[in-house]
PDB file of N, CA and C in Angstrom:
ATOM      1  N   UNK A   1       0.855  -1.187   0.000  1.00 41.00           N
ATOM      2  CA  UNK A   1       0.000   0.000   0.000  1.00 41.00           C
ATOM      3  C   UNK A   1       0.886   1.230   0.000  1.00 41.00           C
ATOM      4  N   UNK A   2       0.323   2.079  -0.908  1.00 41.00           N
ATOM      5  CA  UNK A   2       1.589   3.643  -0.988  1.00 41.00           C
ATOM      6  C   UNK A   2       0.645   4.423  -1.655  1.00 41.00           C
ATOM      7  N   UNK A   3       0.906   5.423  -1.348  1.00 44.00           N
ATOM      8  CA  UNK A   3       0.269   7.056  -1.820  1.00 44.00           C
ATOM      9  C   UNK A   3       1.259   7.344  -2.653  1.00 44.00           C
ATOM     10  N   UNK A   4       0.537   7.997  -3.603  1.00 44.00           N
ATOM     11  CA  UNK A   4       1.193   9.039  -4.272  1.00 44.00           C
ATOM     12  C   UNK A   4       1.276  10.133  -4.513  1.00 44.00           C
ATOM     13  N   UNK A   5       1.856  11.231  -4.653  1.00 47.00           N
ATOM     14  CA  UNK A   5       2.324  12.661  -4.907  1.00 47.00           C
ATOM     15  C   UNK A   5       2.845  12.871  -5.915  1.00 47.00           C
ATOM     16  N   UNK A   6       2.594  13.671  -6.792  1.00 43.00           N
ATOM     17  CA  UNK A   6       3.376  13.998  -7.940  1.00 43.00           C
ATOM     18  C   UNK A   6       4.320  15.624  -7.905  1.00 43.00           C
ATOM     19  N   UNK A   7       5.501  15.474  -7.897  1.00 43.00           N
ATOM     20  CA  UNK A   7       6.443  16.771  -7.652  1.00 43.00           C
ATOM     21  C   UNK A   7       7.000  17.035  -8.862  1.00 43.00           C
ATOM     22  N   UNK A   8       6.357  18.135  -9.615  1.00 45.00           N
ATOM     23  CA  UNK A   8       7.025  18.110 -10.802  1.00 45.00           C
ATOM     24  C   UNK A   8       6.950  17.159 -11.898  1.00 45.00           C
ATOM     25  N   UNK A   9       8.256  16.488 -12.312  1.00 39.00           N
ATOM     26  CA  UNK A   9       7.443  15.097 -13.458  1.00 39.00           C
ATOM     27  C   UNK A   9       8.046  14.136 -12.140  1.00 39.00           C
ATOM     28  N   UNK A  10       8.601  13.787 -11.254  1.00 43.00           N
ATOM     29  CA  UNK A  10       8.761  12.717 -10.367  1.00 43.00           C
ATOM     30  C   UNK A  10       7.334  12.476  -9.600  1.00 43.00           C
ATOM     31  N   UNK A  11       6.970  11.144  -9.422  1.00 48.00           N
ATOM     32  CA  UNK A  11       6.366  11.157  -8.399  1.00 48.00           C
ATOM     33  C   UNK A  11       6.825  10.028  -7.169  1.00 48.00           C
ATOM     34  N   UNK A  12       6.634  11.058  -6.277  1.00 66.00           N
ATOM     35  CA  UNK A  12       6.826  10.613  -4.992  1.00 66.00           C
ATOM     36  C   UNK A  12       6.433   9.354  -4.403  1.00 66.00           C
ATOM     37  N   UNK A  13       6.462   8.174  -3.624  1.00 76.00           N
ATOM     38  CA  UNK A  13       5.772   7.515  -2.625  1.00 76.00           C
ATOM     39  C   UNK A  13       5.986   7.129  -1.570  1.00 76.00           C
ATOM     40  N   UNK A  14       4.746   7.228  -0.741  1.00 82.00           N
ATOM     41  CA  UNK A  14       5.126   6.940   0.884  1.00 82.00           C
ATOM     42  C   UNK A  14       4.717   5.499   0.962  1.00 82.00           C
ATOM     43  N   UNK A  15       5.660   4.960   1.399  1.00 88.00           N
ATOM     44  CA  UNK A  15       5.644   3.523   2.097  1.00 88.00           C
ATOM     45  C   UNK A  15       4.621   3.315   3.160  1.00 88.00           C
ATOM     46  N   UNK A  16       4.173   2.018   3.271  1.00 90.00           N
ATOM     47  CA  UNK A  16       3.136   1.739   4.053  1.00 90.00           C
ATOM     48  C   UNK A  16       3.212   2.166   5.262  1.00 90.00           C
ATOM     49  N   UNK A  17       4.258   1.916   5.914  1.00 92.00           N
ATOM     50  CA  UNK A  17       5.290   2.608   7.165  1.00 92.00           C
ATOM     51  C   UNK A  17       5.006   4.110   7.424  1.00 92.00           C
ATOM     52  N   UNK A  18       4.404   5.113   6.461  1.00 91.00           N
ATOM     53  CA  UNK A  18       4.610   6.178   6.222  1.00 91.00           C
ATOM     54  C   UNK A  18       3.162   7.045   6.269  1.00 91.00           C
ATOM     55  N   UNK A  19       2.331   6.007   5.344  1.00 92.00           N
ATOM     56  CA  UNK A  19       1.073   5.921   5.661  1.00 92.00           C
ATOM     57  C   UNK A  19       0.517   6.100   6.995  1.00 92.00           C
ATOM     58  N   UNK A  20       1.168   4.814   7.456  1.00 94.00           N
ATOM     59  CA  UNK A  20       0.557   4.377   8.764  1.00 94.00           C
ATOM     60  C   UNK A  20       0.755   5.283  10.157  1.00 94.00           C
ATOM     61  N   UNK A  21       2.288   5.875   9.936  1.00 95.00           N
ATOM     62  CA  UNK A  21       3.075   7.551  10.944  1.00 95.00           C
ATOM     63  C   UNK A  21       1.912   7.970  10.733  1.00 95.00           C
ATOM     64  N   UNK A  22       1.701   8.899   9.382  1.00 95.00           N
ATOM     65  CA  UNK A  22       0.820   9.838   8.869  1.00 95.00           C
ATOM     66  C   UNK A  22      -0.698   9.813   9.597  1.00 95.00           C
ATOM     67  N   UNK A  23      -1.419   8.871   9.496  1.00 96.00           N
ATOM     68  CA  UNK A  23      -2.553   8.643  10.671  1.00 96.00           C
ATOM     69  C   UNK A  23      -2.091   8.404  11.698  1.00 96.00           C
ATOM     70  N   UNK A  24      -1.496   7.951  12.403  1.00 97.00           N
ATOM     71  CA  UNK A  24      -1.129   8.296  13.813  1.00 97.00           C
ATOM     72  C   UNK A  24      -0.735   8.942  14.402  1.00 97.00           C
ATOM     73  N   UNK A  25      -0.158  10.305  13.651  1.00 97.00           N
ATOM     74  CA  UNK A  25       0.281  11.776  13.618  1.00 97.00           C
ATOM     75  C   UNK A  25      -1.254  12.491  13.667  1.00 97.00           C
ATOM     76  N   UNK A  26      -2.149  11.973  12.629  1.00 97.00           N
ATOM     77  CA  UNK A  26      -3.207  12.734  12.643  1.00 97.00           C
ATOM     78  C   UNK A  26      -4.554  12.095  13.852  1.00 97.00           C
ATOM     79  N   UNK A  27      -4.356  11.344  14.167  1.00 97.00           N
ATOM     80  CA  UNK A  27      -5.088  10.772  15.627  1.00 97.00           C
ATOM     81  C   UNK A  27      -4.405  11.479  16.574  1.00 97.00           C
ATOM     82  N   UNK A  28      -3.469  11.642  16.755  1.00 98.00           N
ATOM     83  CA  UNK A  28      -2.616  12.408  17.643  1.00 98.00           C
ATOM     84  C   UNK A  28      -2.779  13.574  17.804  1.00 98.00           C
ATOM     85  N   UNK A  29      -2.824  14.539  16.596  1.00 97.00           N
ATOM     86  CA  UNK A  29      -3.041  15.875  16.947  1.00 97.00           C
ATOM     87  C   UNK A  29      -4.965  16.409  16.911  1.00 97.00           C
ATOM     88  N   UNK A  30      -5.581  15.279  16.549  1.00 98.00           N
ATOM     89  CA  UNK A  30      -7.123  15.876  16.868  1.00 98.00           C
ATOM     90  C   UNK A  30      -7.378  15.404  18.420  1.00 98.00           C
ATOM     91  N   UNK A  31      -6.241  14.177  18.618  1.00 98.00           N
ATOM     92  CA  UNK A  31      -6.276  14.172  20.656  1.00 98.00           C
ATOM     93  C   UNK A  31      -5.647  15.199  21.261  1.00 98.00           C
ATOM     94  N   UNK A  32      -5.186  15.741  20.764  1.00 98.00           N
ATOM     95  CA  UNK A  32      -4.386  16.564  21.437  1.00 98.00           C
ATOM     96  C   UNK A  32      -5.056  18.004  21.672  1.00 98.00           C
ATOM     97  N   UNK A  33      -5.401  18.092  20.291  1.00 97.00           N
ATOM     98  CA  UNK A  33      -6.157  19.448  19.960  1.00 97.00           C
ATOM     99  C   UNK A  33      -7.519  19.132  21.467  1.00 97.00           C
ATOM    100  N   UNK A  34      -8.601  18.463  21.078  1.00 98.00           N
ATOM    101  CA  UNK A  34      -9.038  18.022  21.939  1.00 98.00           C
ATOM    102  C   UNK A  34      -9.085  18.391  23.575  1.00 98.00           C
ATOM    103  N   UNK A  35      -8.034  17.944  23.916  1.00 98.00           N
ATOM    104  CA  UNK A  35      -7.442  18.053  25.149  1.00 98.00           C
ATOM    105  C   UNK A  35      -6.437  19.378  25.371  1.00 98.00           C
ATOM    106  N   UNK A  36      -6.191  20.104  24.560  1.00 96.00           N
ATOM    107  CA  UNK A  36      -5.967  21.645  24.767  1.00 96.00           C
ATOM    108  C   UNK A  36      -4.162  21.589  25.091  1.00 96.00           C
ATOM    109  N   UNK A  37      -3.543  20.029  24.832  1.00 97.00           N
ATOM    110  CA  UNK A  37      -2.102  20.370  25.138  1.00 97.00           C
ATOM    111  C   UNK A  37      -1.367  20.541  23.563  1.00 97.00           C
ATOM    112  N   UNK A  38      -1.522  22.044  23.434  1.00 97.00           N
ATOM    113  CA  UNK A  38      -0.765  22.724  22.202  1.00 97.00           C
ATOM    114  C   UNK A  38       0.687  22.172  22.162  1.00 97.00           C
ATOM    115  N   UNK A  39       1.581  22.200  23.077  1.00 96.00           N
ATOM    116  CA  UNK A  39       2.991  21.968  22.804  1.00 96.00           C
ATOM    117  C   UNK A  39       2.962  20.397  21.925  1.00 96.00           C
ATOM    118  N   UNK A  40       2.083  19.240  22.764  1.00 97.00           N
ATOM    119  CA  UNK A  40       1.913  18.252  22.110  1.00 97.00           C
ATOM    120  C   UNK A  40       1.439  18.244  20.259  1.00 97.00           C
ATOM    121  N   UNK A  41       0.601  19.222  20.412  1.00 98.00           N
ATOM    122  CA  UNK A  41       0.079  19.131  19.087  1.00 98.00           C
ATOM    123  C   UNK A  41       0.524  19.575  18.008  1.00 98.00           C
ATOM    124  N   UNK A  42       1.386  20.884  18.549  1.00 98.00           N
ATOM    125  CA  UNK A  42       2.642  21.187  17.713  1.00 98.00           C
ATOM    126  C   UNK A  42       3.462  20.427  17.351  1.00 98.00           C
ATOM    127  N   UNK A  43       4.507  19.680  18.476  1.00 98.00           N
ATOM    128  CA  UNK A  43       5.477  18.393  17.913  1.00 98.00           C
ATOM    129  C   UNK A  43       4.660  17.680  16.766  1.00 98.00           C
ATOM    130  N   UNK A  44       3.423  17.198  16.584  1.00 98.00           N
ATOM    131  CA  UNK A  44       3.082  15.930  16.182  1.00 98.00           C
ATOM    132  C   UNK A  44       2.707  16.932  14.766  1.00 98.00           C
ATOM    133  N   UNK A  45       2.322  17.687  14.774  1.00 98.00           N
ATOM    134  CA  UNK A  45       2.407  18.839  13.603  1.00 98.00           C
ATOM    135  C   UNK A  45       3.432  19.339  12.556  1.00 98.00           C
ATOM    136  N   UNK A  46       4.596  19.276  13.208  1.00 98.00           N
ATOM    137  CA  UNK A  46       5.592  19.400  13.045  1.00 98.00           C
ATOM    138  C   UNK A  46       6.618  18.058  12.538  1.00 98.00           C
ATOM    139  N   UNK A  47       5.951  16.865  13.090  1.00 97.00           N
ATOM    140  CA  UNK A  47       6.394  15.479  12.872  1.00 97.00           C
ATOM    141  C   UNK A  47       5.992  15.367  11.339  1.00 97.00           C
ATOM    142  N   UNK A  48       4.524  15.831  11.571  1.00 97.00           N
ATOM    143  CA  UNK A  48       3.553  15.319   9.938  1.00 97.00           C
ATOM    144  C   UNK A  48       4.488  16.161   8.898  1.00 97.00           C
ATOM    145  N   UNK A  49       4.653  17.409   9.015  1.00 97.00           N
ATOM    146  CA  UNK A  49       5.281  17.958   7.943  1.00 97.00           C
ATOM    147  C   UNK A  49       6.311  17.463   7.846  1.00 97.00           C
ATOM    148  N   UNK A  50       7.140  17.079   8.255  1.00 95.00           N
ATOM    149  CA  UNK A  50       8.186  16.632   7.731  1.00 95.00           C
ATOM    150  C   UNK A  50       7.940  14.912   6.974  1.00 95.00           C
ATOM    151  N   UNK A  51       7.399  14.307   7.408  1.00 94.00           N
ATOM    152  CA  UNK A  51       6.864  12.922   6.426  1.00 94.00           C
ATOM    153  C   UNK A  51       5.774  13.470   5.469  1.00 94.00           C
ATOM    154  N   UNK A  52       5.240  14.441   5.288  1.00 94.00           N
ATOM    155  CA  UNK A  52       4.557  14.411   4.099  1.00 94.00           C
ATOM    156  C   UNK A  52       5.436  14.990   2.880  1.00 94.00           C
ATOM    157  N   UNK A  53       4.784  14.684   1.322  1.00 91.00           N
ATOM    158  CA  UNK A  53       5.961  15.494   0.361  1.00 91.00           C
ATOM    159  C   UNK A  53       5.279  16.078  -0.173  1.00 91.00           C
ATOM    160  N   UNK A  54       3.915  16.281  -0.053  1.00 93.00           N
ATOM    161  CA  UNK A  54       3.396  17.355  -1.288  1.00 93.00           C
ATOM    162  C   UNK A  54       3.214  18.724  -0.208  1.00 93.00           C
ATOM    163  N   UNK A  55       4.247  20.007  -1.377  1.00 94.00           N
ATOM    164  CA  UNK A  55       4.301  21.346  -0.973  1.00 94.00           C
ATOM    165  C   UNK A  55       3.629  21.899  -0.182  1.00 94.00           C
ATOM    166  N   UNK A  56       2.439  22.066  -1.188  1.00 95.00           N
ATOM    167  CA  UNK A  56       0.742  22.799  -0.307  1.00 95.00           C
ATOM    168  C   UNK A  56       0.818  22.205   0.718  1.00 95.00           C
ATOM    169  N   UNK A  57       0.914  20.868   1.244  1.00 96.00           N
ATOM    170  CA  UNK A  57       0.070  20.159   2.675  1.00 96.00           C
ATOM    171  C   UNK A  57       1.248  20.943   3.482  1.00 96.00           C
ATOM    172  N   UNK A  58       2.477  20.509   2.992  1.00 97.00           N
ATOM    173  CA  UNK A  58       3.592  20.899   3.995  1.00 97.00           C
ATOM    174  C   UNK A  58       3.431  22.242   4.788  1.00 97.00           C
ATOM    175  N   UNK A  59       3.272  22.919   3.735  1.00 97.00           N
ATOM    176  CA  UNK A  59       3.112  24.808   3.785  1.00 97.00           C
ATOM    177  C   UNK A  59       2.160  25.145   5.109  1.00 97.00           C
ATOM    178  N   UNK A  60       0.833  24.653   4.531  1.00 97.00           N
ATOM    179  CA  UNK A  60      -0.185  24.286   5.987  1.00 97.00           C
ATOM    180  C   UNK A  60      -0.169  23.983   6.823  1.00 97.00           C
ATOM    181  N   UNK A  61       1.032  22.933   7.047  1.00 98.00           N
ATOM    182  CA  UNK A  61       1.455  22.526   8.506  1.00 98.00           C
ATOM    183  C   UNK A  61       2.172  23.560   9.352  1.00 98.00           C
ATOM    184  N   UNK A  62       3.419  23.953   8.384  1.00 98.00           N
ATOM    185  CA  UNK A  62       4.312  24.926   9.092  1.00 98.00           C
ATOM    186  C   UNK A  62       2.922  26.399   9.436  1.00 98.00           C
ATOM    187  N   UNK A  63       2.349  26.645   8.659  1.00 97.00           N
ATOM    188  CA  UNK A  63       1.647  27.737   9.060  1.00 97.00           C
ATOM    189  C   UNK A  63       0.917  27.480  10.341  1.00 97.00           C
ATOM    190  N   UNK A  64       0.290  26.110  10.381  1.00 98.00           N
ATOM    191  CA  UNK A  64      -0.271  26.033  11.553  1.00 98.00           C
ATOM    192  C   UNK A  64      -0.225  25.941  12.635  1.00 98.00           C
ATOM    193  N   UNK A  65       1.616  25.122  12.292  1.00 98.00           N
ATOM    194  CA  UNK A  65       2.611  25.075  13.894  1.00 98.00           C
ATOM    195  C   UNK A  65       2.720  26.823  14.412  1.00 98.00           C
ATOM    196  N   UNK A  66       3.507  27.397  13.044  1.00 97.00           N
ATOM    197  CA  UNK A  66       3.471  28.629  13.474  1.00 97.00           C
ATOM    198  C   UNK A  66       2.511  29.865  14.411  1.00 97.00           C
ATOM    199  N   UNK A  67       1.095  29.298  13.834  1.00 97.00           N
ATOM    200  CA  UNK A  67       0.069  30.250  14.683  1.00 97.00           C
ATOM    201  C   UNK A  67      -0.443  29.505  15.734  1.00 97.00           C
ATOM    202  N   UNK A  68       0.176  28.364  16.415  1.00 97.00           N
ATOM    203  CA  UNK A  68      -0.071  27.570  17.158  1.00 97.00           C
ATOM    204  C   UNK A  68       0.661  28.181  18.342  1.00 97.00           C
ATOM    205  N   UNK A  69       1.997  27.993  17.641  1.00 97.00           N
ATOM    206  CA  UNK A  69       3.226  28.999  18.674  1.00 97.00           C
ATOM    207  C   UNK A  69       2.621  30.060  18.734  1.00 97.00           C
ATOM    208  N   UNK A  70       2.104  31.051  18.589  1.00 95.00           N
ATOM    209  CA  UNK A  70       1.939  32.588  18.302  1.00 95.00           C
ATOM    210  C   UNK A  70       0.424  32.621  19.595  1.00 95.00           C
ATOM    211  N   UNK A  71      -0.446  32.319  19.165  1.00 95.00           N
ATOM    212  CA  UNK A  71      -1.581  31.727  19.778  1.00 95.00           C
ATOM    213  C   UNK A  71      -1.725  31.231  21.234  1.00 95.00           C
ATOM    214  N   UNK A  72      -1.186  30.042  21.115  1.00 95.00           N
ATOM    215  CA  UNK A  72      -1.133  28.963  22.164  1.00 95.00           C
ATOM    216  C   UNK A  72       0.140  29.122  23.554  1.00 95.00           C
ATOM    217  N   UNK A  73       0.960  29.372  22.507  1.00 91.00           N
ATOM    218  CA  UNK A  73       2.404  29.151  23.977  1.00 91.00           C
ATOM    219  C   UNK A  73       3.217  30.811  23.785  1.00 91.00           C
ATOM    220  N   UNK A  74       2.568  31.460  22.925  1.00 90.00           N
ATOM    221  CA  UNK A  74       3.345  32.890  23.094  1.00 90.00           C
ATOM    222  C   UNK A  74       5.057  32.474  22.750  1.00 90.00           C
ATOM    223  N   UNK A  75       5.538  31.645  21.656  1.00 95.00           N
ATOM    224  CA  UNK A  75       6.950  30.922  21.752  1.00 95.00           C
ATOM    225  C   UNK A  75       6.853  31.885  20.421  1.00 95.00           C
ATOM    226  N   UNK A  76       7.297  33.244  20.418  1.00 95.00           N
ATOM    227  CA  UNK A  76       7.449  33.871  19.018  1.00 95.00           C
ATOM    228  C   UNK A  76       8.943  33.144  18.055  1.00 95.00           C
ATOM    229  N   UNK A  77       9.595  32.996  18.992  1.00 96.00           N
ATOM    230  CA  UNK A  77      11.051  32.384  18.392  1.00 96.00           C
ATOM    231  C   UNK A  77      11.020  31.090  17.335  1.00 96.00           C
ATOM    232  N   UNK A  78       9.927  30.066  18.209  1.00 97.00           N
ATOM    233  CA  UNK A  78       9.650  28.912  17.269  1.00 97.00           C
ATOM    234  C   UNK A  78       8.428  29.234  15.802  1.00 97.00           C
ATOM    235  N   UNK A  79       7.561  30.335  16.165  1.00 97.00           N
ATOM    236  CA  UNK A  79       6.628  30.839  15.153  1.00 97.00           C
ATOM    237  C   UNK A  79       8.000  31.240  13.826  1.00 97.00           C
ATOM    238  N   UNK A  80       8.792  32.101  14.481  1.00 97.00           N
ATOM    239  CA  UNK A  80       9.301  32.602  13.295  1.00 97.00           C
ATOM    240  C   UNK A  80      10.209  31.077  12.534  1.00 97.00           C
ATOM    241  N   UNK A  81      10.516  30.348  13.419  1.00 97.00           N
ATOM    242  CA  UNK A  81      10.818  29.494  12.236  1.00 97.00           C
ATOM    243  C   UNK A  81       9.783  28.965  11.589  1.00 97.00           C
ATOM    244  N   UNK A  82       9.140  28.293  12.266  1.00 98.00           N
ATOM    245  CA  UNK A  82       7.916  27.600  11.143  1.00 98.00           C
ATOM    246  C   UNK A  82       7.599  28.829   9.974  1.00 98.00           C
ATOM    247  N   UNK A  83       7.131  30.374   9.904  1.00 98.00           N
ATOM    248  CA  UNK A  83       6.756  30.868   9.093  1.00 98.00           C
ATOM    249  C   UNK A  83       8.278  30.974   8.269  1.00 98.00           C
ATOM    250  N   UNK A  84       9.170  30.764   8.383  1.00 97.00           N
ATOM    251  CA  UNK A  84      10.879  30.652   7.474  1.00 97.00           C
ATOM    252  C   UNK A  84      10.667  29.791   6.563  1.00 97.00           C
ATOM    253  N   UNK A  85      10.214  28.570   7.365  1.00 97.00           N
ATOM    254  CA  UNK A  85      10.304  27.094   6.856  1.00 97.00           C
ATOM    255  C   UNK A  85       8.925  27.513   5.391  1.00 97.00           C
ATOM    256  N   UNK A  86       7.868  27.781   5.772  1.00 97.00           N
ATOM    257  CA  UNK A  86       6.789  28.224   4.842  1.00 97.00           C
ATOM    258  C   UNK A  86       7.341  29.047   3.576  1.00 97.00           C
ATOM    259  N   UNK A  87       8.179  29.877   4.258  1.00 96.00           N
ATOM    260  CA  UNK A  87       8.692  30.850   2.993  1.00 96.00           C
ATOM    261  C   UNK A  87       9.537  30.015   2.028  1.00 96.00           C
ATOM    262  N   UNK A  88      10.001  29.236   2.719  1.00 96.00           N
ATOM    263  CA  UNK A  88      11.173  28.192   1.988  1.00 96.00           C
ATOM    264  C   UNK A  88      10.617  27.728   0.743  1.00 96.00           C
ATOM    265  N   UNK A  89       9.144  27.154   0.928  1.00 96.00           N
ATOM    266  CA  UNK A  89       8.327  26.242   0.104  1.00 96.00           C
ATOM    267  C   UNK A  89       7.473  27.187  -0.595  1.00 96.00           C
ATOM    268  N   UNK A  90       7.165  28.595   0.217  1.00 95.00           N
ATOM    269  CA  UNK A  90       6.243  29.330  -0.261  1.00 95.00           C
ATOM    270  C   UNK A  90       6.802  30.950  -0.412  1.00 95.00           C
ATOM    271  N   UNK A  91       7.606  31.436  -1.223  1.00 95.00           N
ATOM    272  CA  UNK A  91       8.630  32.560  -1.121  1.00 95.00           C
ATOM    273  C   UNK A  91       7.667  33.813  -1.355  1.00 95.00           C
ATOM    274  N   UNK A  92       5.863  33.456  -2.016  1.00 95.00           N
ATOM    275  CA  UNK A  92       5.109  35.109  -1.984  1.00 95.00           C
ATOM    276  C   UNK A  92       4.265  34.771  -1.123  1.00 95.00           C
ATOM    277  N   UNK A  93       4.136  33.974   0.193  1.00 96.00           N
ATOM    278  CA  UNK A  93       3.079  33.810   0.767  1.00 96.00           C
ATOM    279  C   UNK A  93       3.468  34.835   1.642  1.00 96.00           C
ATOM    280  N   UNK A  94       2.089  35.860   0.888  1.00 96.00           N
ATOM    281  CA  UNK A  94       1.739  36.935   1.467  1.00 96.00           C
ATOM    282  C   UNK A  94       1.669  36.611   3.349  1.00 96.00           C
ATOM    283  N   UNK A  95       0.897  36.339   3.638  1.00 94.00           N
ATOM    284  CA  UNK A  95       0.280  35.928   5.158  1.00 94.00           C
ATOM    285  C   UNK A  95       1.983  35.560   5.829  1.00 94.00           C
ATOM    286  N   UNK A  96       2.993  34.986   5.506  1.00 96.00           N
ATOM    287  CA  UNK A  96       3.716  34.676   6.449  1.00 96.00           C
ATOM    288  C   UNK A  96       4.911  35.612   6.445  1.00 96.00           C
ATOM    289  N   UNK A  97       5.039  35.978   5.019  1.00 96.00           N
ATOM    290  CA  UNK A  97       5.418  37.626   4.827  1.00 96.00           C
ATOM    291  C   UNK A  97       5.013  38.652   6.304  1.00 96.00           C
ATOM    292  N   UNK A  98       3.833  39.118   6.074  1.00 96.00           N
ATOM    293  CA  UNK A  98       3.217  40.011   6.858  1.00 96.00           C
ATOM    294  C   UNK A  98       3.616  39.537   8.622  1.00 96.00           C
ATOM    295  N   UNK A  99       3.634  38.167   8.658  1.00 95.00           N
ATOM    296  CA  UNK A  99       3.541  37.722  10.147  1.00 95.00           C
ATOM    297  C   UNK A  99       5.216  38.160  10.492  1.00 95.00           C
ATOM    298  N   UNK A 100       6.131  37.547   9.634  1.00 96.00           N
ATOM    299  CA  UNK A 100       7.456  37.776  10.169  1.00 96.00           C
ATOM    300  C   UNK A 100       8.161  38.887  10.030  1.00 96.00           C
ATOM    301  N   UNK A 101       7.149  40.177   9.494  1.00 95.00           N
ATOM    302  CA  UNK A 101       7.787  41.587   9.070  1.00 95.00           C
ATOM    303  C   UNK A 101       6.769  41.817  10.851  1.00 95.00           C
ATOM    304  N   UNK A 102       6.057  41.439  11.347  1.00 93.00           N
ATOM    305  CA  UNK A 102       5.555  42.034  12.614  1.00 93.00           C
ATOM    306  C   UNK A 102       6.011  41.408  13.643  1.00 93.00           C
ATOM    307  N   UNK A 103       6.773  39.903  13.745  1.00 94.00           N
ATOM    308  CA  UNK A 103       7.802  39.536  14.544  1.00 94.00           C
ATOM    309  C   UNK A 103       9.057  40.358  14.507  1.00 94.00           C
ATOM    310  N   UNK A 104       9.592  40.439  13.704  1.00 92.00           N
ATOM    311  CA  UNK A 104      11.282  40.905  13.478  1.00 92.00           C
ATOM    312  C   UNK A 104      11.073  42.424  14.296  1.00 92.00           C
ATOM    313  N   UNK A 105       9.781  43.205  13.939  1.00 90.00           N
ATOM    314  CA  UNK A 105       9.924  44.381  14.597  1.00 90.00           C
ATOM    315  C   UNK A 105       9.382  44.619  15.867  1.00 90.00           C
ATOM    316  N   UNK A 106       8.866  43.791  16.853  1.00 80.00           N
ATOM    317  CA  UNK A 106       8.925  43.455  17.849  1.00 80.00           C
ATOM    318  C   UNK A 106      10.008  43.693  18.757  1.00 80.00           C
TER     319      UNK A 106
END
């Protein structure tokens, strides 16, 4: 069993192994969410993006760790990386633009 992603003309696949992280990453962070322990839900947020390969999903994650930090634990230091990491994948995303031009001048 494997998913696929297409990057460009390669396409990607996640191993069953990978699959299987991937839902247990995502059981994880709707328990977590749930139960209101953000730091948890961040790691496991932060876990998913890095095993997933398609761009867009990735982008969404880091944004979400990011306003998670910003939001949840007041950790501006870890926000600004996640919105870095976004720019990495996403270099005109307006929204994380705007967020880290109002961190830096802080």
């Amino acid at each position: 069993m494997s998913e696929e992603h297409e990057s460009g003309d390669e396409v990607l696949e996640l191993t069953a192994d990978q699959v299987a992280e991937l839902a247990k990453l995502d059981d994880a962070i709707a328990k977590f969410e749930q139960q209101k322990r953000w730091s948890d839900m961040i790691r496991s947020i932060l876990k998913k993006a890095e095993l997933v390969v398609d761009k867009n999903e990735k982008a969404q994650l880091f944004r979400q760790a990011g306003t998670l930090y910003l939001e949840r634990s007041s950790n501006q230091a870890e926000a600004i990386k996640c919105f870095e990491r976004l720019l990495e994948l996403d270099p005109n995303d307006v929204d994380a633009l705007g967020r880290l031009k109002q961190m830096y001048e802080k």
